[in-house]
């Protein structure tokens, strides 16, 4: 890598690299106004964690091997890129500038792609995505319903650049914002621009980023710190991981900008050790940025110095709270501390510290480059810009989406997410992870912004969004999230440690049909006490899944208590399996039963001994004629 010594050098490099790679983007194809031949093609293969685990590395190796054998090595190159977001249909292979988007590609498909597409120009229909509503194949990414309502800012380079090559980041305006701020802007200018943009923290709290930076700037110290919180712990969440895997340079650049704004020279990325791919790519990106002179001493010929270091977390959910995270970096147990003083005044090693999450940082360079007015024009009056969500659960299009604030839940789940799997009925969506709440079908038209979600008993959180259908029991869901909180609580304060234990015991009684109506009263009262008295955000929000479920699904709780019945057929202790007269006497159920509680002769009606049945459901799954019912 050549060191970039000045902003002029960086600008020239940007122009050179952009020219070199311009055939990649479809927008550039339109600008050229020509029909491309098989020359100058690039094959982008998704190499996020999901696709990586589905042999995307092998696909790349086989593509390049077949390209060489076909004599196309000087004209076509296959390489990794970050997550396209369409995880349900991975591994994904995109061929540019043809703008052909192949889904669910397997290593055995490689030879056909090279022989048919690259050599003959024939699009392989069977590898194209089929829109379920239209029942027709779609060739281009921008024509898919999954992408039509998205606006990718934080994810702008994921699925576009090779995250392991800094030149490709520079070609897409990487480090241009850093060059701009340290050569033409004051600290006050930067903080005002970020404040005017309306950017709020994307880690869950929604605190104004410009305000946070201004607090850290005003305190004087011989050393200040920038911390990137990459300790993503919500069940089903993978937003931050995908950004770090697909565009690590945007985060490094933003941390340097934040360092310049508050007067810090050192940054830490606190990342959980369970993210090996993100860690590897961060290491590569940091080394490349140092080699180019974009991290380290006297960046771009100025007297501004800033470097970034990695700190690995052990996967403690509580370390998503900034003071617990700071304790962990210092080598202490990850426990929150009382505030004030806030980290902006006394944080890491008692020095002024600004903590932002990955997605917040990923938005910063785009805001600097395009301006506060541009960003603030997106979203709602109080929630500006876009938000990334990880769609998971009972939904057709599992994946990563980025939409403008104010987009409704219905649009995300049904227009982008493709609706509920297997034609089932939508029941609820959990937003905000263990700190959020479940939102029913009657509120699907709620716009997604901080205030709207808070008003209905949920929250934005970091962006996890888990969809549930009619087969989910809302009492069991509340129990699941509460169990997660119990396991992840640091135990420092009594309301969280003891109060949540009592909450769990009550909910467990309900799932076993042993509770009374007074237990509902106790849940509501105790939940509110825990919210009001816990030390940190983990305890203060831990009752939310229970309280929101009681608010919208209290009838299910009452069914468990009064009728000793689980309407969704999930809670084992309230289940009963019964063999109907549809039984053909095939004996499969009896053979598979682990406790031999099913009796009957061949070609005769079988019977389940209810006193011995352990409700495992093996017989229900094994019956070939659906003669066993669950009630």
XYZ file of C-alpha atoms in Angstrom:
631
model
C 0.000 0.000 0.000
C 1.247 3.500 -0.807
C 1.099 6.008 2.022
C -1.330 8.855 1.399
C 0.395 11.985 2.683
C -2.208 14.670 2.036
C -5.852 15.312 1.300
C -4.878 16.034 -2.316
C -3.227 12.610 -2.520
C -6.374 11.037 -1.083
C -8.582 12.869 -3.590
C -6.382 11.747 -6.473
C -6.399 8.161 -5.166
C -10.177 8.279 -4.916
C -10.451 9.394 -8.540
C -7.984 6.769 -9.730
C -9.620 3.920 -7.864
C -13.135 5.015 -8.805
C -12.122 5.074 -12.475
C -10.490 1.675 -12.138
C -13.571 0.076 -10.565
C -16.370 2.066 -12.233
C -17.666 -0.855 -14.307
C -18.771 -2.549 -11.115
C -21.838 -0.452 -10.403
C -24.950 -0.453 -12.502
C -25.187 3.307 -12.213
C -21.852 3.517 -13.966
C -23.138 1.196 -16.685
C -25.944 3.654 -17.310
C -23.492 6.546 -17.464
C -21.403 4.753 -20.089
C -24.464 4.131 -22.257
C -22.943 1.077 -23.944
C -23.672 -2.611 -24.118
C -20.962 -4.467 -22.238
C -19.303 -7.603 -23.557
C -17.834 -10.342 -21.406
C -14.765 -8.143 -20.735
C -14.217 -6.329 -17.448
C -16.708 -8.381 -15.491
C -16.499 -8.782 -11.748
C -18.256 -11.472 -9.794
C -19.192 -10.477 -6.273
C -19.741 -13.397 -3.928
C -21.365 -12.733 -0.561
C -18.968 -13.641 2.202
C -20.837 -12.609 5.301
C -20.989 -15.169 8.096
C -24.145 -16.874 6.782
C -22.914 -17.312 3.220
C -19.391 -18.037 4.440
C -20.756 -21.004 6.378
C -22.576 -22.145 3.213
C -19.353 -22.563 1.192
C -19.063 -19.106 -0.377
C -15.253 -19.328 -0.068
C -15.318 -22.573 -2.030
C -17.583 -20.944 -4.637
C -15.030 -18.142 -5.120
C -12.142 -20.607 -5.456
C -14.047 -22.695 -7.991
C -15.133 -19.614 -9.925
C -11.576 -18.347 -10.297
C -10.333 -21.824 -11.174
C -12.985 -22.237 -13.886
C -12.358 -18.686 -15.123
C -8.670 -19.508 -15.542
C -9.460 -22.731 -17.376
C -11.787 -20.821 -19.706
C -9.028 -18.313 -20.504
C -10.910 -15.396 -18.944
C -8.539 -14.563 -16.098
C -7.608 -11.186 -17.610
C -11.232 -10.232 -18.130
C -13.172 -11.615 -15.173
C -12.412 -11.754 -11.451
C -14.424 -13.275 -8.618
C -13.901 -12.040 -5.089
C -15.582 -11.617 -1.729
C -17.940 -8.876 -0.746
C -19.995 -8.152 2.355
C -23.517 -9.206 3.211
C -26.171 -8.388 0.594
C -28.763 -8.695 3.349
C -30.879 -11.301 1.557
C -29.703 -14.040 3.928
C -32.665 -16.331 3.264
C -31.457 -16.761 -0.334
C -27.701 -17.061 0.192
C -25.104 -17.772 -0.971
C -25.534 -14.883 -3.377
C -23.475 -14.304 -6.514
C -23.796 -11.020 -8.391
C -22.239 -10.453 -11.796
C -21.388 -6.869 -12.743
C -21.796 -4.855 -14.886
C -24.485 -7.301 -16.112
C -26.325 -6.663 -12.822
C -27.451 -10.288 -12.650
C -28.276 -11.508 -9.161
C -28.079 -15.257 -8.523
C -29.426 -16.798 -5.310
C -28.827 -20.029 -3.388
C -25.754 -20.767 -5.462
C -23.895 -23.988 -4.731
C -20.324 -24.962 -5.641
C -21.688 -27.382 -8.247
C -23.363 -24.425 -10.050
C -20.033 -22.716 -10.749
C -19.145 -24.477 -13.986
C -22.533 -23.607 -15.499
C -22.150 -19.944 -14.511
C -18.787 -19.745 -16.272
C -19.745 -21.746 -19.360
C -23.230 -20.343 -19.909
C -23.176 -16.829 -18.487
C -19.590 -15.684 -18.895
C -18.778 -17.405 -22.171
C -22.148 -17.448 -23.936
C -23.980 -14.551 -22.286
C -26.919 -16.732 -21.230
C -28.589 -15.856 -17.930
C -29.211 -18.988 -15.840
C -32.917 -18.797 -15.081
C -33.001 -21.453 -12.375
C -30.582 -19.449 -10.190
C -32.629 -16.250 -10.356
C -34.888 -15.179 -7.510
C -38.594 -15.829 -8.025
C -40.947 -13.192 -6.648
C -43.614 -15.207 -4.809
C -46.399 -12.709 -5.490
C -45.638 -12.428 -9.209
C -44.594 -16.054 -9.732
C -41.858 -14.908 -12.068
C -38.066 -14.765 -12.042
C -36.308 -11.465 -11.382
C -32.850 -10.793 -12.769
C -31.855 -7.504 -11.179
C -31.343 -6.754 -7.506
C -33.136 -3.403 -7.673
C -36.261 -5.082 -9.081
C -36.757 -7.327 -6.053
C -39.406 -6.395 -3.511
C -36.888 -7.130 -0.768
C -34.788 -4.145 -1.892
C -37.346 -1.739 -3.372
C -38.259 0.017 -0.119
C -34.780 -0.050 1.354
C -32.480 2.954 1.582
C -28.981 1.717 2.328
C -26.735 4.265 4.054
C -25.088 2.327 6.884
C -25.060 -0.693 4.538
C -24.116 1.345 1.457
C -20.908 -0.595 0.747
C -21.982 -4.030 1.979
C -22.371 -6.239 -1.076
C -20.538 -3.683 -3.208
C -16.869 -3.589 -2.198
C -14.243 -6.130 -1.218
C -13.931 -5.415 2.530
C -10.350 -6.695 2.553
C -9.105 -4.136 0.012
C -8.840 -0.525 1.195
C -8.574 0.685 -2.405
C -12.161 -0.369 -3.010
C -13.292 1.544 0.066
C -11.448 4.638 -1.182
C -13.058 4.214 -4.604
C -16.450 4.535 -2.880
C -15.493 7.744 -1.017
C -13.837 5.939 1.883
C -11.782 8.315 4.079
C -12.926 11.324 2.035
C -14.997 12.531 5.009
C -11.977 12.173 7.306
C -9.830 14.123 4.867
C -12.488 16.817 4.679
C -12.908 17.316 8.424
C -9.250 17.367 9.449
C -8.233 19.742 6.664
C -11.191 22.121 6.403
C -13.367 21.869 9.547
C -13.035 22.779 13.213
C -14.177 20.584 16.077
C -17.183 22.857 16.556
C -18.060 22.609 12.852
C -18.142 18.809 12.980
C -20.231 18.609 16.132
C -22.686 21.190 14.778
C -23.029 19.262 11.505
C -23.740 15.991 13.329
C -26.176 17.767 15.667
C -27.968 19.448 12.764
C -28.299 16.097 10.983
C -30.453 14.802 13.848
C -28.447 11.578 14.157
C -29.359 9.633 17.287
C -27.528 6.623 18.697
C -28.465 3.395 16.946
C -27.510 1.182 19.879
C -30.950 1.422 21.465
C -31.079 4.530 23.625
C -31.431 7.022 20.796
C -29.351 9.729 22.489
C -28.337 12.563 20.095
C -24.844 11.816 18.810
C -23.796 15.440 18.384
C -24.769 16.182 21.976
C -22.763 13.224 23.239
C -19.699 14.395 21.310
C -20.103 17.955 22.590
C -20.113 16.713 26.196
C -16.884 14.766 25.661
C -15.237 17.724 23.908
C -15.884 20.250 26.671
C -14.038 18.277 29.367
C -10.294 18.904 29.392
C -7.832 16.030 29.841
C -4.401 14.897 28.697
C -6.060 11.882 27.014
C -9.503 11.115 25.658
C -10.962 7.969 24.134
C -13.391 6.877 21.445
C -15.063 3.497 21.930
C -17.024 1.575 19.308
C -19.518 -0.724 20.984
C -19.603 -3.867 18.822
C -20.870 -6.084 21.623
C -24.042 -7.072 19.768
C -25.938 -9.394 22.081
C -29.663 -9.365 21.229
C -31.009 -12.778 20.148
C -31.390 -12.793 16.367
C -29.411 -9.568 15.833
C -26.555 -9.379 13.327
C -26.549 -5.776 12.086
C -23.238 -4.660 13.563
C -21.505 -7.898 12.645
C -22.523 -7.520 8.998
C -21.290 -3.925 8.809
C -17.921 -4.845 10.273
C -17.615 -7.827 7.929
C -18.691 -5.886 4.844
C -17.404 -2.335 5.374
C -14.938 -2.084 8.275
C -13.257 1.036 6.889
C -16.394 3.165 7.315
C -16.311 2.464 11.063
C -12.577 3.161 11.363
C -12.995 6.415 9.439
C -15.896 7.520 11.626
C -13.989 6.748 14.819
C -11.135 8.933 13.613
C -13.629 11.723 12.814
C -15.102 11.408 16.317
C -11.590 11.450 17.770
C -10.812 14.683 15.941
C -14.127 16.211 17.064
C -13.616 15.602 20.790
C -9.801 15.710 20.909
C -9.101 11.980 21.313
C -6.116 10.155 19.857
C -7.007 6.561 20.734
C -9.975 4.383 19.900
C -11.087 0.922 20.987
C -13.483 -1.420 19.222
C -15.064 -3.650 21.849
C -16.149 -6.710 19.877
C -17.337 -10.074 21.075
C -14.919 -12.911 20.424
C -17.739 -14.927 18.808
C -17.317 -12.748 15.693
C -14.114 -14.254 14.226
C -14.799 -13.153 10.639
C -15.503 -9.562 11.667
C -12.362 -9.566 13.816
C -10.210 -10.850 10.959
C -11.491 -8.182 8.591
C -11.061 -5.452 11.171
C -7.449 -6.500 11.663
C -6.858 -6.355 7.901
C -8.588 -2.965 7.643
C -6.647 -1.447 10.554
C -3.323 -2.599 9.132
C -4.180 -1.302 5.660
C -5.298 2.076 7.034
C -2.055 2.367 8.983
C 0.017 1.472 5.911
C -1.792 4.158 3.908
C -1.285 6.745 6.636
C -5.029 6.978 7.365
C -4.557 5.792 10.939
C -1.598 6.532 13.190
C 0.535 9.648 13.476
C 0.024 12.872 11.497
C -2.860 11.644 9.348
C -2.899 13.187 5.846
C 0.016 15.462 6.656
C -1.747 17.165 9.556
C -0.806 17.125 13.222
C -3.815 14.942 14.014
C -2.964 11.442 15.217
C -5.447 8.667 15.905
C -5.163 4.893 16.156
C -7.595 2.056 16.809
C -7.177 -1.091 18.908
C -9.372 -4.168 19.308
C -10.633 -5.437 22.641
C -12.448 -8.782 22.751
C -15.500 -9.362 24.902
C -16.592 -12.721 26.264
C -20.176 -12.377 25.082
C -21.725 -10.819 28.193
C -24.972 -9.081 27.224
C -24.594 -6.583 30.062
C -21.394 -5.281 28.445
C -23.566 -3.605 25.850
C -24.140 -1.034 28.619
C -21.381 1.551 28.255
C -20.085 1.616 31.827
C -19.998 -2.196 32.038
C -18.165 -2.212 28.691
C -15.611 0.294 30.011
C -15.054 -1.838 33.115
C -14.398 -4.832 30.876
C -11.831 -2.959 28.748
C -10.042 -1.940 31.934
C -9.790 -5.585 32.933
C -12.492 -5.618 35.559
C -15.724 -7.568 35.749
C -18.301 -6.248 33.295
C -20.650 -4.490 35.730
C -22.384 -1.134 35.295
C -21.677 1.758 37.643
C -23.834 4.602 38.859
C -24.106 7.689 36.675
C -23.202 10.546 36.943
C -20.391 10.994 36.242
C -21.096 9.946 32.673
C -18.345 8.499 30.470
C -18.122 11.814 28.581
C -16.665 13.275 31.785
C -15.019 10.253 33.403
C -14.970 7.071 31.362
C -12.147 4.764 30.311
C -9.351 5.032 32.887
C -11.220 8.054 34.298
C -10.708 10.025 31.083
C -13.405 11.672 28.929
C -14.801 8.956 26.647
C -17.401 8.850 23.902
C -19.116 5.507 23.240
C -21.132 4.870 20.065
C -22.272 1.664 18.427
C -21.221 0.293 15.038
C -24.234 1.461 13.055
C -24.000 4.990 14.423
C -20.383 5.206 13.284
C -21.205 3.702 9.870
C -23.565 6.617 9.167
C -21.074 9.363 10.041
C -18.950 9.474 6.830
C -22.039 9.675 4.612
C -23.413 12.549 6.714
C -20.107 14.443 6.470
C -19.911 13.909 2.704
C -23.542 14.692 1.868
C -24.449 17.168 4.573
C -26.747 17.511 7.549
C -29.700 18.698 5.454
C -29.552 15.576 3.280
C -29.633 13.215 6.275
C -32.240 15.181 8.219
C -34.552 15.118 5.186
C -34.829 11.337 5.609
C -37.053 9.858 8.302
C -39.467 11.582 10.674
C -39.498 14.842 12.618
C -37.801 13.361 15.695
C -36.105 10.276 14.220
C -33.861 11.180 11.302
C -32.172 8.956 8.747
C -32.407 5.210 8.345
C -32.322 2.180 10.635
C -30.940 -1.289 10.019
C -33.018 -4.263 11.199
C -32.257 -7.956 11.371
C -35.434 -9.729 10.250
C -35.743 -13.205 11.751
C -38.304 -15.709 12.917
C -41.413 -16.892 11.062
C -40.856 -14.732 7.988
C -40.146 -15.624 4.363
C -37.280 -13.221 3.733
C -34.951 -13.577 6.691
C -32.188 -11.029 6.380
C -30.791 -7.585 6.956
C -32.762 -4.508 5.871
C -32.198 -0.763 6.090
C -35.204 1.536 5.808
C -36.005 5.205 6.435
C -37.309 5.964 9.901
C -41.084 6.149 9.769
C -41.473 3.040 7.623
C -44.275 0.963 9.140
C -43.944 -2.484 10.636
C -46.374 -3.751 8.008
C -44.153 -2.545 5.170
C -41.084 -4.232 6.640
C -42.766 -7.538 7.468
C -44.988 -7.965 4.424
C -43.523 -5.831 1.617
C -39.820 -6.347 2.333
C -39.983 -9.500 4.456
C -42.391 -11.284 2.138
C -44.944 -12.135 4.815
C -45.270 -15.112 7.127
C -43.875 -18.527 6.283
C -46.164 -21.277 5.020
C -49.135 -18.926 4.781
C -49.573 -18.818 8.557
C -51.205 -15.916 10.395
C -49.073 -13.102 11.771
C -49.304 -12.883 15.544
C -46.651 -10.520 16.866
C -43.250 -8.997 16.256
C -40.649 -8.494 18.964
C -38.563 -5.352 18.513
C -35.717 -4.279 20.745
C -34.696 -7.781 21.797
C -34.876 -8.681 25.513
C -35.299 -4.988 26.300
C -38.216 -4.494 23.921
C -41.716 -5.792 23.623
C -44.100 -7.767 21.453
C -46.320 -5.795 19.084
C -49.639 -7.324 17.923
C -51.270 -7.332 14.477
C -53.525 -4.418 15.407
C -50.466 -2.142 15.575
C -48.754 -3.204 12.349
C -49.235 0.266 10.869
C -47.119 1.849 13.605
C -44.266 3.867 12.074
C -40.831 2.786 13.214
C -39.262 5.589 15.195
C -38.063 5.979 18.770
C -41.133 7.673 20.195
C -43.763 5.567 18.400
C -42.275 2.268 19.538
C -41.851 3.518 23.110
C -45.495 4.631 23.180
C -46.749 1.106 22.481
C -44.562 -0.579 25.102
C -41.623 -1.609 22.949
C -38.435 0.107 21.809
C -36.085 0.459 18.849
C -33.204 -1.336 20.498
C -30.223 -2.120 18.337
C -32.454 -3.459 15.563
C -33.458 -7.051 16.198
C -36.905 -7.848 14.799
C -38.281 -11.342 15.442
C -41.575 -12.248 13.780
C -44.005 -14.721 15.340
C -47.007 -16.575 13.953
C -50.068 -18.334 15.371
C -47.973 -21.259 16.584
C -46.043 -19.116 19.065
C -47.190 -18.952 22.673
C -46.791 -15.439 24.027
C -46.374 -16.664 27.606
C -43.543 -18.905 26.444
C -41.988 -16.001 24.502
C -42.009 -13.831 27.626
C -40.427 -16.680 29.558
C -37.704 -17.096 26.903
C -36.628 -13.453 27.027
C -36.780 -13.353 30.804
C -34.603 -16.453 31.037
C -32.097 -14.771 28.719
C -32.023 -11.681 30.941
C -31.544 -13.803 34.052
C -28.562 -15.553 32.534
C -27.019 -12.303 31.283
C -27.610 -10.135 34.361
C -24.388 -9.236 36.186
C -26.244 -9.605 39.480
C -24.913 -6.367 40.944
C -28.257 -4.844 41.920
C -31.027 -6.537 43.875
C -34.029 -5.546 41.718
C -32.494 -7.182 38.644
C -30.916 -10.167 40.395
C -33.786 -11.106 42.704
C -36.751 -9.368 41.085
C -36.288 -10.981 37.696
C -35.842 -14.357 39.372
C -39.250 -13.916 41.012
C -40.744 -12.818 37.676
C -39.379 -15.936 36.010
C -40.765 -18.189 38.732
C -44.242 -16.711 38.277
C -44.182 -17.060 34.492
C -42.882 -20.609 34.832
C -45.852 -21.409 37.091
C -48.191 -20.044 34.433
C -46.695 -22.258 31.687
C -47.209 -25.265 33.958
C -50.819 -24.449 34.778
C -50.052 -23.885 38.467
C -50.667 -20.126 38.701
C -53.598 -18.082 39.983
C -55.160 -14.806 38.844
C -53.242 -13.034 41.628
C -50.035 -13.951 39.803
C -51.017 -11.637 36.927
C -51.337 -8.775 39.422
C -47.975 -9.689 40.932
C -46.299 -9.738 37.515
C -47.484 -6.227 36.697
C -46.551 -4.749 40.068
C -43.163 -6.434 40.335
C -42.306 -5.640 36.717
C -42.890 -1.937 37.294
C -40.827 -1.955 40.499
C -37.892 -3.581 38.681
C -38.093 -0.976 35.903
C -38.066 1.871 38.418
C -35.284 0.645 40.712
C -32.700 -1.295 38.678
C -29.202 0.128 38.296
C -28.720 -0.066 34.527
C -30.633 -0.371 31.278
C -30.600 -4.163 31.353
C -32.655 -4.345 34.546
C -34.722 -1.267 33.757
C -35.993 -2.816 30.530
C -35.996 -6.521 31.430
C -39.728 -6.634 32.351
C -40.734 -5.121 28.991
C -41.429 -8.445 27.193
C -43.704 -9.535 30.046
C -45.477 -6.207 30.453
C -46.066 -5.772 26.715
C -47.343 -9.342 26.388
C -49.708 -8.799 29.289
C -50.849 -5.575 27.649
C -51.711 -7.177 24.315
C -52.051 -10.910 25.003
C -53.452 -11.179 28.519
C -56.112 -13.571 27.227
C -53.382 -16.136 26.571
C -52.093 -15.772 30.123
C -55.642 -16.252 31.419
C -56.122 -19.357 29.268
C -53.070 -20.906 30.913
C -54.308 -19.966 34.379
C -58.063 -20.494 34.193
C -58.432 -23.163 31.522
C -55.081 -24.915 32.080
C -54.696 -24.727 28.312
C -52.007 -23.342 26.003
C -53.847 -22.049 22.892
C -50.712 -22.335 20.742
C -49.967 -25.858 21.935
C -46.441 -24.992 23.065
C -46.343 -25.310 26.863
C -45.595 -28.979 27.480
C -47.214 -29.326 30.868
C -50.553 -28.177 29.443
C -50.442 -30.363 26.346
C -52.214 -33.627 25.670
C -51.737 -35.901 22.640
C -54.660 -38.059 21.585
C -54.987 -40.703 18.869
C -58.160 -40.349 16.804
C -60.112 -42.956 14.832
C -58.067 -42.024 11.754
C -55.399 -44.355 13.150
C -54.528 -47.189 10.702
C -52.558 -49.212 13.228
C -49.196 -48.864 11.493
C -47.420 -48.924 14.908
C -44.989 -46.129 13.978
C -46.021 -44.027 16.971
C -45.538 -46.929 19.377
C -42.103 -47.729 17.964
C -40.847 -44.150 18.272
C -42.275 -43.375 21.730
C -39.298 -43.027 24.143
C -41.332 -44.127 27.195
C -43.418 -46.864 25.489
C -46.698 -45.294 26.601
C -48.569 -46.132 23.361
C -50.327 -49.456 23.112
C -52.162 -51.182 20.280
C -51.952 -54.029 17.802
C -51.169 -53.868 14.099
C -54.136 -52.493 12.080
C -55.967 -51.588 15.296
C -56.609 -48.227 16.973
C -53.746 -47.267 19.299
C -54.113 -45.552 22.690
C -51.799 -43.208 24.642
C -51.391 -43.710 28.405
C -51.732 -40.063 29.502
C -50.210 -40.735 32.930
C -46.943 -41.878 31.369
C -46.795 -39.533 28.365
C -43.931 -37.017 28.605
C -45.409 -34.744 25.885
C -42.342 -35.021 23.646
C -44.398 -34.929 20.425
C -42.484 -37.750 18.718
C -45.672 -39.631 17.931
C -47.295 -36.482 16.537
C -44.403 -35.970 14.126
C -44.181 -39.648 13.127
C -47.826 -40.372 12.308
C -48.188 -40.746 8.497
C -51.944 -40.091 8.427
C -52.246 -37.214 10.944
C -54.258 -39.373 13.285
C -52.688 -37.827 16.394
C -53.940 -34.451 17.574
C -52.365 -32.049 20.022
C -54.680 -30.189 22.357
